[in-house]
Short mmCIF file of C-alpha atoms in Angstrom, two decimals:
data_model
loop_
_atom_site.label_atom_id
_atom_site.label_comp_id
_atom_site.label_asym_id
_atom_site.label_seq_id
_atom_site.Cartn_x
_atom_site.Cartn_y
_atom_site.Cartn_z
CA MET A 1 58.07 78.57 85.79
CA CYS A 2 58.69 74.84 86.32
CA LYS A 3 60.75 72.69 83.98
CA GLY A 4 57.69 70.72 82.78
CA THR A 5 55.89 73.90 81.76
CA LYS A 6 58.93 75.11 79.77
CA ILE A 7 59.06 71.81 77.88
CA ILE A 8 55.35 72.08 76.97
CA ILE A 9 55.74 75.67 75.76
CA ASN A 10 58.81 74.82 73.66
CA PHE A 11 56.99 71.80 72.17
CA ASN A 12 53.95 73.92 71.31
CA PHE A 13 56.20 76.54 69.71
CA PHE A 14 57.87 74.02 67.40
CA VAL A 15 54.54 72.41 66.50
CA THR A 16 53.13 75.83 65.58
CA PHE A 17 56.22 76.75 63.57
CA ALA A 18 56.16 73.42 61.72
CA PHE A 19 52.50 74.02 60.84
CA MET A 20 53.34 77.48 59.47
CA VAL A 21 56.23 76.12 57.39
CA LYS A 22 53.92 73.60 55.79
CA HIS A 23 50.99 75.92 55.08
CA GLN A 24 52.63 79.41 54.96
CA PRO A 25 56.24 78.88 53.83
CA ILE A 26 56.94 82.46 52.73
CA ARG A 27 55.64 83.98 55.95
CA SER A 28 57.50 81.45 58.07
CA CYS A 29 60.78 82.20 56.24
CA LEU A 30 60.35 85.91 56.87
CA LEU A 31 59.67 85.24 60.54
CA LEU A 32 62.77 83.04 60.74
CA ILE A 33 64.92 85.79 59.17
CA LEU A 34 63.56 88.39 61.59
CA PHE A 35 64.21 86.01 64.48
CA CYS A 36 67.86 85.53 63.42
CA VAL A 37 68.36 89.28 63.02
CA ALA A 38 66.92 89.87 66.49
CA LEU A 39 69.26 87.26 67.98
CA SER A 40 72.25 88.88 66.24
CA LEU A 41 71.37 92.35 67.54
CA LEU A 42 70.87 90.95 71.02
CA ALA A 43 74.30 89.30 70.92
CA GLN A 44 75.96 92.54 69.77
CA SER A 45 74.24 94.53 72.51
CA SER A 46 75.33 92.03 75.14
CA SER A 47 78.91 92.16 73.89
CA MET A 48 78.98 95.97 73.98
CA PHE A 49 77.55 95.97 77.49
CA LEU A 50 80.15 93.52 78.74
CA ASN A 51 83.01 95.41 77.09
CA LYS A 52 81.81 98.68 78.56
CA LYS A 53 81.52 97.12 82.00
CA LYS A 54 84.98 95.62 81.71
CA GLY A 55 86.42 99.01 80.73
CA ALA A 56 84.83 100.74 83.73
CA GLY A 57 83.07 103.22 81.45
CA ARG A 58 86.11 104.13 79.38
CA VAL A 59 86.63 103.29 75.72
CA TYR A 60 90.19 102.09 75.27
CA GLU A 61 92.06 102.87 72.07
CA SER A 62 93.73 99.78 70.66
CA SER A 63 97.22 101.29 70.59
CA ILE A 64 97.07 102.50 74.21
CA PRO A 65 97.96 100.01 76.96
CA ASN A 66 94.89 98.92 78.92
CA ASP A 67 96.91 99.03 82.10
CA SER A 68 95.58 101.19 84.91
CA ILE A 69 98.29 103.19 86.66
CA ALA A 70 97.59 103.69 90.36
CA GLU A 71 98.42 107.02 91.95
CA ASP A 72 101.12 105.45 94.11
CA GLN A 73 102.84 104.20 90.94
CA LEU A 74 103.42 107.71 89.64
CA LEU A 75 107.02 108.90 89.64
CA SER A 76 108.45 112.40 89.59
CA CYS A 77 108.73 113.68 86.02
CA ASP A 78 105.86 111.50 84.75
CA LEU A 79 103.53 113.39 82.44
CA LEU A 80 99.74 113.47 82.72
CA PHE A 81 97.96 114.14 79.44
CA VAL A 82 94.34 115.30 79.63
CA VAL A 83 91.96 113.77 77.09
CA ASN A 84 89.05 116.05 76.24
CA ARG A 85 86.35 114.05 74.46
CA SER A 86 84.16 117.14 74.07
CA GLY A 87 86.83 118.76 71.93
CA ASN A 88 87.83 122.41 71.48
CA ALA A 89 89.94 124.61 69.23
CA ILE A 90 93.14 122.97 70.49
CA THR A 91 92.05 119.39 69.79
CA ALA A 92 90.58 120.45 66.44
CA SER A 93 93.96 121.72 65.23
CA THR A 94 96.33 119.20 66.86
CA ILE A 95 96.63 115.42 67.00
CA GLY A 96 97.41 113.37 70.11
CA VAL A 97 98.79 109.87 70.44
CA ALA A 98 96.37 107.28 69.00
CA ASN A 99 94.42 110.28 67.59
CA LEU A 100 93.24 111.14 71.10
CA PRO A 101 91.88 114.69 71.65
CA ILE A 102 94.53 115.90 74.12
CA ASP A 103 94.41 119.54 75.21
CA HIS A 104 96.56 119.78 78.37
CA VAL A 105 99.58 118.27 80.09
CA GLY A 106 101.06 118.45 83.58
CA ILE A 107 104.28 117.26 85.22
CA VAL A 108 104.16 114.96 88.25
CA CYS A 109 106.37 115.66 91.24
CA ARG A 110 106.48 113.40 94.28
CA ASP A 111 107.85 114.79 97.55
CA SER A 112 107.44 114.37 101.30
CA CYS A 113 104.10 116.18 101.14
CA GLY A 114 102.65 113.81 98.55
CA VAL A 115 102.06 114.02 94.81
CA VAL A 116 101.69 117.38 93.10
CA VAL A 117 101.37 118.43 89.48
CA TYR A 118 103.19 121.36 87.93
CA GLU A 119 101.23 122.96 85.11
CA ALA A 120 100.60 126.19 83.25
CA ILE A 121 96.94 127.13 83.14
CA PRO A 122 94.93 130.15 81.93
CA HIS A 123 94.51 133.10 84.33
CA ARG A 124 97.03 131.64 86.79
CA GLY A 125 100.12 130.81 84.76
CA GLY A 126 102.70 128.43 86.18
CA VAL A 127 101.33 126.73 89.29
CA CYS A 128 101.79 123.68 91.47
CA ASN A 129 98.58 121.86 92.43
CA PRO A 130 97.89 118.73 94.49
CA LEU A 131 97.17 115.71 92.34
CA ALA A 132 93.62 115.58 93.72
CA SER A 133 92.96 119.12 92.49
CA PHE A 134 94.42 118.34 89.07
CA ILE A 135 92.14 115.31 88.78
CA ALA A 136 89.06 117.19 89.91
CA VAL A 137 89.56 120.10 87.52
CA ASN A 138 90.17 117.79 84.57
CA THR A 139 87.24 115.44 85.18
CA PRO A 140 84.34 116.23 82.83
CA GLN A 141 81.23 117.48 84.60
CA ARG A 142 79.07 114.53 83.56
CA SER A 143 81.70 111.87 84.08
CA LEU A 144 82.76 109.92 87.14
CA LEU A 145 86.18 109.23 85.66
CA PRO A 146 88.86 111.57 84.38
CA GLU A 147 90.73 110.53 81.26
CA LEU A 148 94.34 111.10 82.18
CA LEU A 149 97.00 109.35 80.18
CA VAL A 150 100.24 108.58 82.02
CA ALA A 151 103.51 108.76 80.10
CA ARG A 152 107.09 108.39 81.26
CA VAL A 153 110.09 110.14 79.74
CA ALA A 154 113.04 107.91 78.90
CA SER A 155 115.46 108.50 81.79
CA LYS A 156 118.58 108.57 79.60
CA THR A 157 117.30 111.41 77.45
CA PHE A 158 117.22 114.17 80.05
CA ASP A 159 119.25 115.43 82.99
CA ALA A 160 117.16 114.88 86.13
CA ASP A 161 119.16 117.43 88.11
CA LYS A 162 118.40 120.13 85.57
CA THR A 163 114.65 119.58 85.83
CA LYS A 164 114.85 121.69 88.99
CA CYS A 165 114.49 124.65 86.63
CA LEU A 166 110.80 123.70 86.79
CA PHE A 167 110.50 125.75 89.96
CA THR A 168 111.69 128.88 88.16
CA HIS A 169 108.54 128.86 86.02
CA ILE A 170 106.13 128.83 88.94
CA SER A 171 104.23 132.15 89.07
CA ALA A 172 105.13 132.89 85.44
CA LEU A 173 102.27 134.44 83.46
CA TYR A 174 100.21 132.21 81.19
CA ASP A 175 101.01 132.58 77.50
CA SER A 176 97.53 132.66 75.97
CA LEU A 177 99.02 133.76 72.63
CA TYR A 178 101.30 130.70 72.39
CA LEU A 179 104.29 132.73 71.28
CA PRO A 180 107.91 131.57 71.56
CA ASP A 181 110.61 133.10 73.74
CA ASN A 182 108.56 135.52 75.80
CA GLN A 183 108.23 135.75 79.57
CA ALA A 184 104.90 133.90 79.63
CA ILE A 185 104.44 130.13 79.37
CA TYR A 186 101.81 127.57 78.32
CA CYS A 187 101.37 123.93 79.37
CA SER A 188 103.41 122.03 76.79
CA GLU A 189 106.00 124.81 76.71
CA LEU A 190 106.51 124.23 80.45
CA VAL A 191 107.29 120.59 79.68
CA GLN A 192 109.65 121.56 76.88
CA LYS A 193 111.58 124.00 79.05
CA THR A 194 111.76 121.55 81.96
CA PHE A 195 113.16 118.48 80.22
CA VAL A 196 116.65 119.34 79.03
CA ASP A 197 119.81 117.34 78.40
CA SER A 198 123.18 117.74 80.11
CA LEU A 199 123.91 120.79 77.95
CA GLY A 200 120.66 122.46 78.90
CA SER A 201 119.03 121.97 75.50
CA PRO A 202 115.38 120.87 75.34
CA ILE A 203 114.92 117.19 74.49
CA PHE A 204 111.52 117.93 72.96
CA GLU A 205 112.04 119.85 69.75
CA SER A 206 109.88 122.74 68.67
CA ILE A 207 107.50 122.19 65.77
CA PRO A 208 105.65 124.61 63.49
CA MET A 209 102.54 125.72 65.34
CA SER A 210 99.26 124.47 63.90
CA PHE A 211 96.01 126.42 64.02
CA HIS A 212 94.29 124.71 61.09
CA ASP A 213 91.99 121.73 60.67
CA GLN A 214 92.80 118.46 58.91
CA ASN A 215 92.14 120.12 55.56
CA GLY A 216 94.72 122.84 56.19
CA VAL A 217 92.12 125.56 56.74
CA THR A 218 92.76 127.92 59.64
CA LEU A 219 89.99 127.53 62.21
CA PRO A 220 87.65 130.55 62.53
CA TYR A 221 88.11 130.47 66.31
CA TRP A 222 91.81 131.25 66.04
CA LYS A 223 91.21 134.02 63.50
CA ARG A 224 88.74 135.70 65.85
CA PHE A 225 90.97 135.11 68.87
CA TYR A 226 94.10 136.72 67.43
CA ALA A 227 92.11 139.48 65.77
CA GLN A 228 91.25 140.70 69.28
CA PHE A 229 94.95 141.50 69.72
CA GLY A 230 95.40 142.93 66.24
CA MET A 231 97.49 139.92 65.22
CA GLU A 232 97.63 137.44 62.41
CA VAL A 233 97.35 133.78 63.38
CA PRO A 234 100.96 132.68 64.12
CA GLU A 235 100.67 129.64 61.87
CA GLY A 236 104.02 127.90 61.43
CA MET A 237 105.87 129.71 64.19
CA PRO A 238 108.06 127.46 66.39
CA GLY A 239 106.28 126.06 69.41
CA THR A 240 104.75 122.95 70.87
CA ASN A 241 101.40 121.47 71.88
CA PRO A 242 100.29 118.68 74.24
CA GLY A 243 99.06 116.44 71.42
CA GLN A 244 102.41 116.58 69.66
CA LEU A 245 104.24 115.90 72.94
CA SER A 246 102.14 112.80 73.58
CA ARG A 247 103.32 111.36 70.27
CA SER A 248 107.02 111.86 71.03
CA SER A 249 109.29 108.85 70.59
CA LEU A 250 110.97 109.88 73.86
CA LEU A 251 107.85 108.93 75.82
CA GLN A 252 106.54 105.59 76.95
CA VAL A 253 102.77 105.66 77.33
CA LEU A 254 102.04 103.55 80.43
CA GLY A 255 98.25 103.61 80.48
CA TRP A 256 95.37 105.43 82.13
CA LEU A 257 95.55 106.91 85.60
CA LYS A 258 93.41 104.97 88.05
CA CYS A 259 92.06 107.31 90.69
CA SER A 260 91.95 105.75 94.15
CA THR A 261 89.19 108.08 95.34
CA TYR A 262 86.52 110.30 93.88
CA HIS A 263 88.08 113.76 93.83
CA ARG A 264 85.24 115.99 92.74
#
């Protein structure tokens, strides 16, 4: 459309609108209000689109750094927290940093073979997986991006030499009952047992285990789960969970892991 044509159309529009204002003031006012509302909605939609594009499809929480941490920036002993937006019984009964639904955590280890992640997972227990495998498993099926939060433990709080005990937990059975001081282990318990001070004491303290919702009501899932084993829900027993770990004052949350390649 040429410039002259646009000018004619705009002129005709204003002439028509002026005629309506003079002869149909109420109707013209309503049309003006609807026009302003439409412009406002259009502006909001444009803003949301631009923000989404800028965030590469991820919604950033205001208290989490927007920095993207490249894989080659990961250091040994960094923690990778898995954010599960779909939610489950773990996220329903625990709270992660910035209220994020965190349900798993792994420990980064960098060696001559590359970057691996030590973790405790159901059916396999304590294992060591390549970073690519960890990313692939923890990427939602309908998402191109995993939501992995990178956190770094304050170096002065733990004895790096003693973290070698991490290897002793590989091949340990998975503790699906989340009980303290048995031979099995779960993800956040692996972190707790790995990071110790010079005396060998865990730097991450145990907390009373939580199996209830925000109203203090024990979730039906956990009642059914423990009933299978003839047990009461171990509410309040000492333990840990990935959400609680992510909120520790001993951690510095660096940002979101930026995957260099598509790992699925």
